[in-house]
């Protein structure tokens, strides 16, 4: 039985914060994806390799079995839907929150109270739709792929739904966080078929990740 494993990671914070978890499982990656242009990185374990993909593509690679497992933010998983994915561990890494923000001068509370139709720009249309529907606020959602912070500044939208960690991006753009929707962290995602066919190789890694993550709480 082929027990080789492919792990999908995005470069940047997810790669950086997954390295210590891999080390806890006895696996090291010597290439740095920020330096190297390689998209497939070998590891110290000859049967385990890492593929570098866009953060929002991790669930797709794992869903179709092009990668056996991966690490993805809850934000990304909620938009993807999680189909075909087993999500055994909250890794407690790449933490932030999903929030609603508006321009410093915008009176969000009274706009919501008056039942005005709010224009909301976001990459996270599913989360945003559910959040405002639950509050009974009517919204026009404008899908963006990045730089959401610009939306209210140029009159594209009244509000944005985006990830916030330190708050410095909002401050630098004169935006104010008016609602926190949910806490975000990254999860381990495993292809459902691989979990069965490659359990022998996967299980110890999942357990090592679980132990290392529980120490991070
Ligand atoms: O950057 P790229 O377009 O390639 O993809 P991506 O933004 O999806 O990937 P990446 O690597 O930036 O983020 C991967 C995951 O990290 C996300 O899916 C989140 O789960 C998690 N994460 C944690 C964050 C942040 N913190 C974060 N601060 N993702 C993005 N941000 C951005 C945020 O969108 C905003 O523009 O950082 C800015 C806010 O940061 P502060 O510190 O100024 O508040
Ligand atoms: Mg980013």
PDB file of C-alpha atoms and ligand atoms in Angstrom:
ATOM      1  CA  UNK A   1       0.000   0.000   0.000  1.00  0.00           C
ATOM      2  CA  UNK A   2       1.328   3.448  -0.910  1.00  0.00           C
ATOM      3  CA  UNK A   3       1.776   5.373   2.314  1.00  0.00           C
ATOM      4  CA  UNK A   4       3.440   8.467   0.849  1.00  0.00           C
ATOM      5  CA  UNK A   5       1.894  11.719   2.055  1.00  0.00           C
ATOM      6  CA  UNK A   6       1.423  15.172   0.559  1.00  0.00           C
ATOM      7  CA  UNK A   7       0.801  18.123   2.893  1.00  0.00           C
ATOM      8  CA  UNK A   8      -0.693  21.355   1.454  1.00  0.00           C
ATOM      9  CA  UNK A   9       0.417  24.602   3.097  1.00  0.00           C
ATOM     10  CA  UNK A  10       0.322  28.263   2.112  1.00  0.00           C
ATOM     11  CA  UNK A  11       3.459  30.327   2.502  1.00  0.00           C
ATOM     12  CA  UNK A  12       3.624  33.031   5.116  1.00  0.00           C
ATOM     13  CA  UNK A  13       2.086  32.681   8.539  1.00  0.00           C
ATOM     14  CA  UNK A  14       0.558  29.229   7.983  1.00  0.00           C
ATOM     15  CA  UNK A  15       3.830  27.724   6.764  1.00  0.00           C
ATOM     16  CA  UNK A  16       5.798  29.452   9.537  1.00  0.00           C
ATOM     17  CA  UNK A  17       3.420  28.399  12.309  1.00  0.00           C
ATOM     18  CA  UNK A  18       3.043  24.823  11.018  1.00  0.00           C
ATOM     19  CA  UNK A  19       6.827  24.183  11.061  1.00  0.00           C
ATOM     20  CA  UNK A  20       6.976  23.740  14.858  1.00  0.00           C
ATOM     21  CA  UNK A  21       4.007  21.337  14.687  1.00  0.00           C
ATOM     22  CA  UNK A  22       5.789  19.294  12.026  1.00  0.00           C
ATOM     23  CA  UNK A  23       8.891  19.296  14.202  1.00  0.00           C
ATOM     24  CA  UNK A  24       6.802  17.924  17.063  1.00  0.00           C
ATOM     25  CA  UNK A  25       5.966  15.058  14.704  1.00  0.00           C
ATOM     26  CA  UNK A  26       9.689  14.603  13.936  1.00  0.00           C
ATOM     27  CA  UNK A  27       9.444  16.154  10.456  1.00  0.00           C
ATOM     28  CA  UNK A  28      11.637  19.020   9.256  1.00  0.00           C
ATOM     29  CA  UNK A  29      11.404  21.078   6.054  1.00  0.00           C
ATOM     30  CA  UNK A  30      14.676  22.644   5.008  1.00  0.00           C
ATOM     31  CA  UNK A  31      13.512  24.798   2.055  1.00  0.00           C
ATOM     32  CA  UNK A  32      12.057  28.208   2.827  1.00  0.00           C
ATOM     33  CA  UNK A  33       9.163  28.910   0.416  1.00  0.00           C
ATOM     34  CA  UNK A  34       9.819  32.665   0.719  1.00  0.00           C
ATOM     35  CA  UNK A  35      13.298  32.139  -0.751  1.00  0.00           C
ATOM     36  CA  UNK A  36      12.820  29.165  -3.031  1.00  0.00           C
ATOM     37  CA  UNK A  37      10.505  29.129  -6.042  1.00  0.00           C
ATOM     38  CA  UNK A  38       9.859  25.437  -5.624  1.00  0.00           C
ATOM     39  CA  UNK A  39       6.230  24.474  -5.183  1.00  0.00           C
ATOM     40  CA  UNK A  40       7.021  20.958  -3.976  1.00  0.00           C
ATOM     41  CA  UNK A  41       9.289  20.765  -0.950  1.00  0.00           C
ATOM     42  CA  UNK A  42      10.825  17.559   0.344  1.00  0.00           C
ATOM     43  CA  UNK A  43      10.940  16.877   4.072  1.00  0.00           C
ATOM     44  CA  UNK A  44      13.250  14.915   6.345  1.00  0.00           C
ATOM     45  CA  UNK A  45      10.821  12.010   5.928  1.00  0.00           C
ATOM     46  CA  UNK A  46      11.361  10.537   2.442  1.00  0.00           C
ATOM     47  CA  UNK A  47       7.663   9.700   2.018  1.00  0.00           C
ATOM     48  CA  UNK A  48       6.311  13.106   3.096  1.00  0.00           C
ATOM     49  CA  UNK A  49       6.357  16.198   0.862  1.00  0.00           C
ATOM     50  CA  UNK A  50       4.898  19.675   1.209  1.00  0.00           C
ATOM     51  CA  UNK A  51       3.113  21.484  -1.623  1.00  0.00           C
ATOM     52  CA  UNK A  52       2.855  25.278  -1.493  1.00  0.00           C
ATOM     53  CA  UNK A  53      -0.544  26.613  -2.627  1.00  0.00           C
ATOM     54  CA  UNK A  54      -2.661  29.730  -2.097  1.00  0.00           C
ATOM     55  CA  UNK A  55      -4.257  29.786   1.368  1.00  0.00           C
ATOM     56  CA  UNK A  56      -7.760  29.651  -0.113  1.00  0.00           C
ATOM     57  CA  UNK A  57      -6.821  26.688  -2.351  1.00  0.00           C
ATOM     58  CA  UNK A  58      -5.702  24.368   0.497  1.00  0.00           C
ATOM     59  CA  UNK A  59      -9.197  22.845   1.058  1.00  0.00           C
ATOM     60  CA  UNK A  60      -9.568  22.206  -2.676  1.00  0.00           C
ATOM     61  CA  UNK A  61      -6.279  20.285  -2.972  1.00  0.00           C
ATOM     62  CA  UNK A  62      -7.202  18.182   0.053  1.00  0.00           C
ATOM     63  CA  UNK A  63     -10.832  17.655  -1.029  1.00  0.00           C
ATOM     64  CA  UNK A  64      -9.712  16.197  -4.378  1.00  0.00           C
ATOM     65  CA  UNK A  65      -6.925  14.139  -2.811  1.00  0.00           C
ATOM     66  CA  UNK A  66      -4.132  16.025  -4.611  1.00  0.00           C
ATOM     67  CA  UNK A  67      -2.906  16.566  -1.060  1.00  0.00           C
ATOM     68  CA  UNK A  68      -3.667  14.100   1.738  1.00  0.00           C
ATOM     69  CA  UNK A  69      -3.771  16.772   4.409  1.00  0.00           C
ATOM     70  CA  UNK A  70      -3.309  20.495   4.844  1.00  0.00           C
ATOM     71  CA  UNK A  71      -3.640  23.482   7.128  1.00  0.00           C
ATOM     72  CA  UNK A  72      -6.326  26.104   6.482  1.00  0.00           C
ATOM     73  CA  UNK A  73      -7.889  29.031   8.332  1.00  0.00           C
ATOM     74  CA  UNK A  74     -11.442  28.707   9.633  1.00  0.00           C
ATOM     75  CA  UNK A  75     -12.275  31.715   7.402  1.00  0.00           C
ATOM     76  CA  UNK A  76     -11.147  29.769   4.325  1.00  0.00           C
ATOM     77  CA  UNK A  77     -12.925  26.583   5.440  1.00  0.00           C
ATOM     78  CA  UNK A  78     -16.229  28.385   6.026  1.00  0.00           C
ATOM     79  CA  UNK A  79     -16.132  29.834   2.522  1.00  0.00           C
ATOM     80  CA  UNK A  80     -15.094  26.495   0.989  1.00  0.00           C
ATOM     81  CA  UNK A  81     -17.811  24.588   2.842  1.00  0.00           C
ATOM     82  CA  UNK A  82     -15.592  21.743   4.084  1.00  0.00           C
ATOM     83  CA  UNK A  83     -16.922  19.122   1.653  1.00  0.00           C
ATOM     84  CA  UNK A  84     -14.814  15.933   1.611  1.00  0.00           C
ATOM     85  CA  UNK A  85     -12.694  17.163   4.500  1.00  0.00           C
ATOM     86  CA  UNK A  86     -12.159  15.727   7.934  1.00  0.00           C
ATOM     87  CA  UNK A  87     -11.175  18.460  10.413  1.00  0.00           C
ATOM     88  CA  UNK A  88      -9.747  16.659  13.433  1.00  0.00           C
ATOM     89  CA  UNK A  89      -7.686  19.390  15.125  1.00  0.00           C
ATOM     90  CA  UNK A  90      -7.924  23.100  15.823  1.00  0.00           C
ATOM     91  CA  UNK A  91      -4.217  23.926  15.651  1.00  0.00           C
ATOM     92  CA  UNK A  92      -4.528  27.242  17.517  1.00  0.00           C
ATOM     93  CA  UNK A  93      -2.238  28.942  15.000  1.00  0.00           C
ATOM     94  CA  UNK A  94      -2.602  31.987  12.711  1.00  0.00           C
ATOM     95  CA  UNK A  95      -5.155  33.396  15.125  1.00  0.00           C
ATOM     96  CA  UNK A  96      -7.215  36.483  14.387  1.00  0.00           C
ATOM     97  CA  UNK A  97     -10.872  37.496  14.356  1.00  0.00           C
ATOM     98  CA  UNK A  98     -13.418  38.198  11.658  1.00  0.00           C
ATOM     99  CA  UNK A  99     -14.964  41.613  12.139  1.00  0.00           C
ATOM    100  CA  UNK A 100     -17.166  44.295  10.655  1.00  0.00           C
ATOM    101  CA  UNK A 101     -15.412  47.650  10.158  1.00  0.00           C
ATOM    102  CA  UNK A 102     -16.582  51.019   8.875  1.00  0.00           C
ATOM    103  CA  UNK A 103     -15.065  54.446   8.177  1.00  0.00           C
ATOM    104  CA  UNK A 104     -14.363  56.401  11.356  1.00  0.00           C
ATOM    105  CA  UNK A 105     -17.160  58.883  10.570  1.00  0.00           C
ATOM    106  CA  UNK A 106     -19.860  56.349   9.663  1.00  0.00           C
ATOM    107  CA  UNK A 107     -22.665  55.851  12.203  1.00  0.00           C
ATOM    108  CA  UNK A 108     -23.036  52.080  11.938  1.00  0.00           C
ATOM    109  CA  UNK A 109     -25.407  51.705  14.904  1.00  0.00           C
ATOM    110  CA  UNK A 110     -27.980  54.105  13.485  1.00  0.00           C
ATOM    111  CA  UNK A 111     -27.627  52.765   9.940  1.00  0.00           C
ATOM    112  CA  UNK A 112     -28.496  49.315  11.325  1.00  0.00           C
ATOM    113  CA  UNK A 113     -31.278  50.714  13.560  1.00  0.00           C
ATOM    114  CA  UNK A 114     -32.891  52.588  10.676  1.00  0.00           C
ATOM    115  CA  UNK A 115     -32.990  49.421   8.628  1.00  0.00           C
ATOM    116  CA  UNK A 116     -30.917  51.016   5.859  1.00  0.00           C
ATOM    117  CA  UNK A 117     -29.583  48.683   3.206  1.00  0.00           C
ATOM    118  CA  UNK A 118     -25.906  48.312   4.001  1.00  0.00           C
ATOM    119  CA  UNK A 119     -23.286  47.851   1.281  1.00  0.00           C
ATOM    120  CA  UNK A 120     -20.684  45.422   2.568  1.00  0.00           C
ATOM    121  CA  UNK A 121     -17.457  44.613   0.710  1.00  0.00           C
ATOM    122  CA  UNK A 122     -15.769  41.336   1.608  1.00  0.00           C
ATOM    123  CA  UNK A 123     -13.880  38.261   0.526  1.00  0.00           C
ATOM    124  CA  UNK A 124     -16.012  36.285   3.013  1.00  0.00           C
ATOM    125  CA  UNK A 125     -19.455  36.507   1.433  1.00  0.00           C
ATOM    126  CA  UNK A 126     -20.838  33.345   3.058  1.00  0.00           C
ATOM    127  CA  UNK A 127     -19.876  34.356   6.583  1.00  0.00           C
ATOM    128  CA  UNK A 128     -21.027  37.936   5.982  1.00  0.00           C
ATOM    129  CA  UNK A 129     -24.384  36.832   4.535  1.00  0.00           C
ATOM    130  CA  UNK A 130     -25.109  34.621   7.547  1.00  0.00           C
ATOM    131  CA  UNK A 131     -23.968  37.209  10.057  1.00  0.00           C
ATOM    132  CA  UNK A 132     -26.196  39.992   8.733  1.00  0.00           C
ATOM    133  CA  UNK A 133     -29.135  37.669   8.063  1.00  0.00           C
ATOM    134  CA  UNK A 134     -29.017  36.534  11.715  1.00  0.00           C
ATOM    135  CA  UNK A 135     -29.158  40.209  12.783  1.00  0.00           C
ATOM    136  CA  UNK A 136     -31.963  40.963  10.331  1.00  0.00           C
ATOM    137  CA  UNK A 137     -29.831  43.566   8.554  1.00  0.00           C
ATOM    138  CA  UNK A 138     -30.373  43.897   4.804  1.00  0.00           C
ATOM    139  CA  UNK A 139     -27.099  43.968   2.916  1.00  0.00           C
ATOM    140  CA  UNK A 140     -25.776  44.203  -0.603  1.00  0.00           C
ATOM    141  CA  UNK A 141     -22.645  42.078  -0.632  1.00  0.00           C
ATOM    142  CA  UNK A 142     -19.777  43.134  -2.873  1.00  0.00           C
ATOM    143  CA  UNK A 143     -17.241  40.370  -3.447  1.00  0.00           C
ATOM    144  CA  UNK A 144     -13.584  41.426  -3.306  1.00  0.00           C
ATOM    145  CA  UNK A 145     -10.425  39.330  -3.398  1.00  0.00           C
ATOM    146  CA  UNK A 146      -8.210  41.576  -1.247  1.00  0.00           C
ATOM    147  CA  UNK A 147      -7.566  45.104   0.083  1.00  0.00           C
ATOM    148  CA  UNK A 148     -11.073  45.235   1.542  1.00  0.00           C
ATOM    149  CA  UNK A 149      -9.954  48.191   3.665  1.00  0.00           C
ATOM    150  CA  UNK A 150     -10.111  50.401   0.583  1.00  0.00           C
ATOM    151  CA  UNK A 151     -13.861  49.808   0.057  1.00  0.00           C
ATOM    152  CA  UNK A 152     -15.266  52.421   2.475  1.00  0.00           C
ATOM    153  CA  UNK A 153     -12.476  54.900   1.668  1.00  0.00           C
ATOM    154  CA  UNK A 154     -13.443  55.217  -1.992  1.00  0.00           C
ATOM    155  CA  UNK A 155     -17.201  54.861  -1.569  1.00  0.00           C
ATOM    156  CA  UNK A 156     -17.461  51.288  -2.818  1.00  0.00           C
ATOM    157  CA  UNK A 157     -19.118  50.151   0.405  1.00  0.00           C
ATOM    158  CA  UNK A 158     -20.383  51.329   3.805  1.00  0.00           C
ATOM    159  CA  UNK A 159     -18.688  48.501   5.661  1.00  0.00           C
ATOM    160  CA  UNK A 160     -16.255  45.639   5.246  1.00  0.00           C
ATOM    161  CA  UNK A 161     -16.028  42.170   6.749  1.00  0.00           C
ATOM    162  CA  UNK A 162     -12.350  41.263   7.134  1.00  0.00           C
ATOM    163  CA  UNK A 163      -9.817  39.594   9.364  1.00  0.00           C
ATOM    164  CA  UNK A 164      -8.238  41.669  12.100  1.00  0.00           C
ATOM    165  CA  UNK A 165      -5.287  40.717  14.217  1.00  0.00           C
ATOM    166  CA  UNK A 166      -3.381  43.697  15.632  1.00  0.00           C
ATOM    167  CA  UNK A 167      -5.852  46.267  14.269  1.00  0.00           C
ATOM    168  CA  UNK A 168      -3.057  48.320  12.718  1.00  0.00           C
ATOM    169  CA  UNK A 169      -4.320  47.909   9.123  1.00  0.00           C
ATOM    170  CA  UNK A 170      -7.724  49.290  10.157  1.00  0.00           C
ATOM    171  CA  UNK A 171      -6.130  52.177  12.077  1.00  0.00           C
ATOM    172  CA  UNK A 172      -3.804  53.064   9.191  1.00  0.00           C
ATOM    173  CA  UNK A 173      -6.874  53.408   6.958  1.00  0.00           C
ATOM    174  CA  UNK A 174      -9.081  55.299   9.447  1.00  0.00           C
ATOM    175  CA  UNK A 175     -11.471  52.402   9.869  1.00  0.00           C
ATOM    176  CA  UNK A 176     -13.142  51.317  13.092  1.00  0.00           C
ATOM    177  CA  UNK A 177     -14.020  47.777  14.145  1.00  0.00           C
ATOM    178  CA  UNK A 178     -17.730  47.867  15.063  1.00  0.00           C
ATOM    179  CA  UNK A 179     -18.521  44.165  15.518  1.00  0.00           C
ATOM    180  CA  UNK A 180     -16.563  40.986  16.083  1.00  0.00           C
ATOM    181  CA  UNK A 181     -18.173  38.105  14.206  1.00  0.00           C
ATOM    182  CA  UNK A 182     -15.990  35.183  15.313  1.00  0.00           C
ATOM    183  CA  UNK A 183     -12.554  34.080  16.442  1.00  0.00           C
ATOM    184  CA  UNK A 184     -10.440  32.500  13.708  1.00  0.00           C
ATOM    185  CA  UNK A 185      -7.623  29.976  13.897  1.00  0.00           C
ATOM    186  CA  UNK A 186      -6.280  27.348  11.520  1.00  0.00           C
ATOM    187  CA  UNK A 187      -7.311  23.712  11.403  1.00  0.00           C
ATOM    188  CA  UNK A 188      -5.728  20.532  10.218  1.00  0.00           C
ATOM    189  CA  UNK A 189      -7.775  19.188   7.298  1.00  0.00           C
ATOM    190  CA  UNK A 190      -7.483  15.612   6.075  1.00  0.00           C
ATOM    191  CA  UNK A 191      -8.817  13.984   2.921  1.00  0.00           C
ATOM    192  CA  UNK A 192     -11.548  11.536   3.995  1.00  0.00           C
ATOM    193  CA  UNK A 193     -10.342   8.701   1.763  1.00  0.00           C
ATOM    194  CA  UNK A 194      -6.678   9.179   2.758  1.00  0.00           C
ATOM    195  CA  UNK A 195      -7.717   8.971   6.392  1.00  0.00           C
ATOM    196  CA  UNK A 196      -8.777   5.381   5.724  1.00  0.00           C
ATOM    197  CA  UNK A 197      -6.147   4.231   3.198  1.00  0.00           C
ATOM    198  CA  UNK A 198      -3.167   5.993   4.815  1.00  0.00           C
ATOM    199  CA  UNK A 199      -4.215   5.865   8.456  1.00  0.00           C
ATOM    200  CA  UNK A 200      -1.039   4.080   9.556  1.00  0.00           C
ATOM    201  CA  UNK A 201       1.136   6.962   8.400  1.00  0.00           C
ATOM    202  CA  UNK A 202      -1.344   9.807   9.096  1.00  0.00           C
ATOM    203  CA  UNK A 203      -2.539   8.902  12.579  1.00  0.00           C
ATOM    204  CA  UNK A 204       0.785   9.497  14.416  1.00  0.00           C
ATOM    205  CA  UNK A 205       1.171  12.874  12.689  1.00  0.00           C
ATOM    206  CA  UNK A 206      -2.378  13.916  13.587  1.00  0.00           C
ATOM    207  CA  UNK A 207      -1.714  12.899  17.200  1.00  0.00           C
ATOM    208  CA  UNK A 208       1.588  14.818  17.341  1.00  0.00           C
ATOM    209  CA  UNK A 209      -0.132  17.919  15.922  1.00  0.00           C
ATOM    210  CA  UNK A 210      -2.921  17.501  18.489  1.00  0.00           C
ATOM    211  CA  UNK A 211      -0.457  17.329  21.396  1.00  0.00           C
ATOM    212  CA  UNK A 212       1.599  20.282  20.148  1.00  0.00           C
ATOM    213  CA  UNK A 213      -1.552  22.357  19.515  1.00  0.00           C
ATOM    214  CA  UNK A 214      -2.988  21.665  22.968  1.00  0.00           C
ATOM    215  CA  UNK A 215       0.212  23.061  24.503  1.00  0.00           C
ATOM    216  CA  UNK A 216      -0.390  26.321  22.598  1.00  0.00           C
ATOM    217  CA  UNK A 217      -3.797  27.186  24.121  1.00  0.00           C
TER     218      UNK A 217
HETATM  219  O1  LIG B   1      -2.238  36.834   1.127  1.00  0.00           O
HETATM  220  P1  LIG B   1      -2.888  35.975   0.065  1.00  0.00           P
HETATM  221  O2  LIG B   1      -3.865  36.713  -0.770  1.00  0.00           O
HETATM  222  O3  LIG B   1      -1.933  35.109  -0.688  1.00  0.00           O
HETATM  223  O4  LIG B   1      -3.788  34.893   0.800  1.00  0.00           O
HETATM  224  P2  LIG B   1      -4.391  34.972   2.231  1.00  0.00           P
HETATM  225  O5  LIG B   1      -4.537  36.370   2.712  1.00  0.00           O
HETATM  226  O6  LIG B   1      -5.605  34.110   2.218  1.00  0.00           O
HETATM  227  O7  LIG B   1      -3.227  34.217   3.022  1.00  0.00           O
HETATM  228  P3  LIG B   1      -2.456  34.659   4.324  1.00  0.00           P
HETATM  229  O8  LIG B   1      -1.236  33.809   4.371  1.00  0.00           O
HETATM  230  O9  LIG B   1      -2.316  36.130   4.398  1.00  0.00           O
HETATM  231  O10 LIG B   1      -3.466  34.190   5.466  1.00  0.00           O
HETATM  232  C1  LIG B   1      -3.654  32.844   5.727  1.00  0.00           C
HETATM  233  C2  LIG B   1      -4.565  32.698   6.933  1.00  0.00           C
HETATM  234  O11 LIG B   1      -3.985  33.345   8.074  1.00  0.00           O
HETATM  235  C3  LIG B   1      -5.927  33.332   6.784  1.00  0.00           C
HETATM  236  O12 LIG B   1      -6.803  32.481   6.069  1.00  0.00           O
HETATM  237  C4  LIG B   1      -6.339  33.503   8.252  1.00  0.00           C
HETATM  238  O13 LIG B   1      -6.967  32.328   8.736  1.00  0.00           O
HETATM  239  C5  LIG B   1      -5.002  33.694   8.989  1.00  0.00           C
HETATM  240  N1  LIG B   1      -4.734  35.052   9.465  1.00  0.00           N
HETATM  241  C6  LIG B   1      -4.383  35.364  10.739  1.00  0.00           C
HETATM  242  C7  LIG B   1      -4.798  36.200   8.760  1.00  0.00           C
HETATM  243  C8  LIG B   1      -4.477  37.230   9.656  1.00  0.00           C
HETATM  244  N2  LIG B   1      -4.218  36.686  10.865  1.00  0.00           N
HETATM  245  C9  LIG B   1      -4.471  38.605   9.177  1.00  0.00           C
HETATM  246  N3  LIG B   1      -4.206  39.529   9.956  1.00  0.00           N
HETATM  247  N4  LIG B   1      -5.071  36.460   7.458  1.00  0.00           N
HETATM  248  C10 LIG B   1      -5.030  37.732   7.023  1.00  0.00           C
HETATM  249  N5  LIG B   1      -4.765  38.814   7.826  1.00  0.00           N
HETATM  250  C11 LIG B   1      -4.777  40.150   7.156  1.00  0.00           C
HETATM  251  C12 LIG B   1      -6.175  40.778   7.151  1.00  0.00           C
HETATM  252  O14 LIG B   1      -6.934  40.306   6.046  1.00  0.00           O
HETATM  253  C13 LIG B   1      -5.866  42.266   7.066  1.00  0.00           C
HETATM  254  O15 LIG B   1      -5.618  42.694   5.742  1.00  0.00           O
HETATM  255  O16 LIG B   1      -3.951  41.089   7.821  1.00  0.00           O
HETATM  256  C14 LIG B   1      -4.582  42.371   7.850  1.00  0.00           C
HETATM  257  C15 LIG B   1      -4.955  42.749   9.267  1.00  0.00           C
HETATM  258  O17 LIG B   1      -3.902  42.550  10.153  1.00  0.00           O
HETATM  259  P4  LIG B   1      -3.677  43.568  11.358  1.00  0.00           P
HETATM  260  O18 LIG B   1      -2.590  42.926  12.188  1.00  0.00           O
HETATM  261  O19 LIG B   1      -3.246  44.868  10.770  1.00  0.00           O
HETATM  262  O20 LIG B   1      -4.973  43.697  12.132  1.00  0.00           O
HETATM  263 MG1  LIG B   2      -2.911  37.763   3.049  1.00  0.00          MG
END
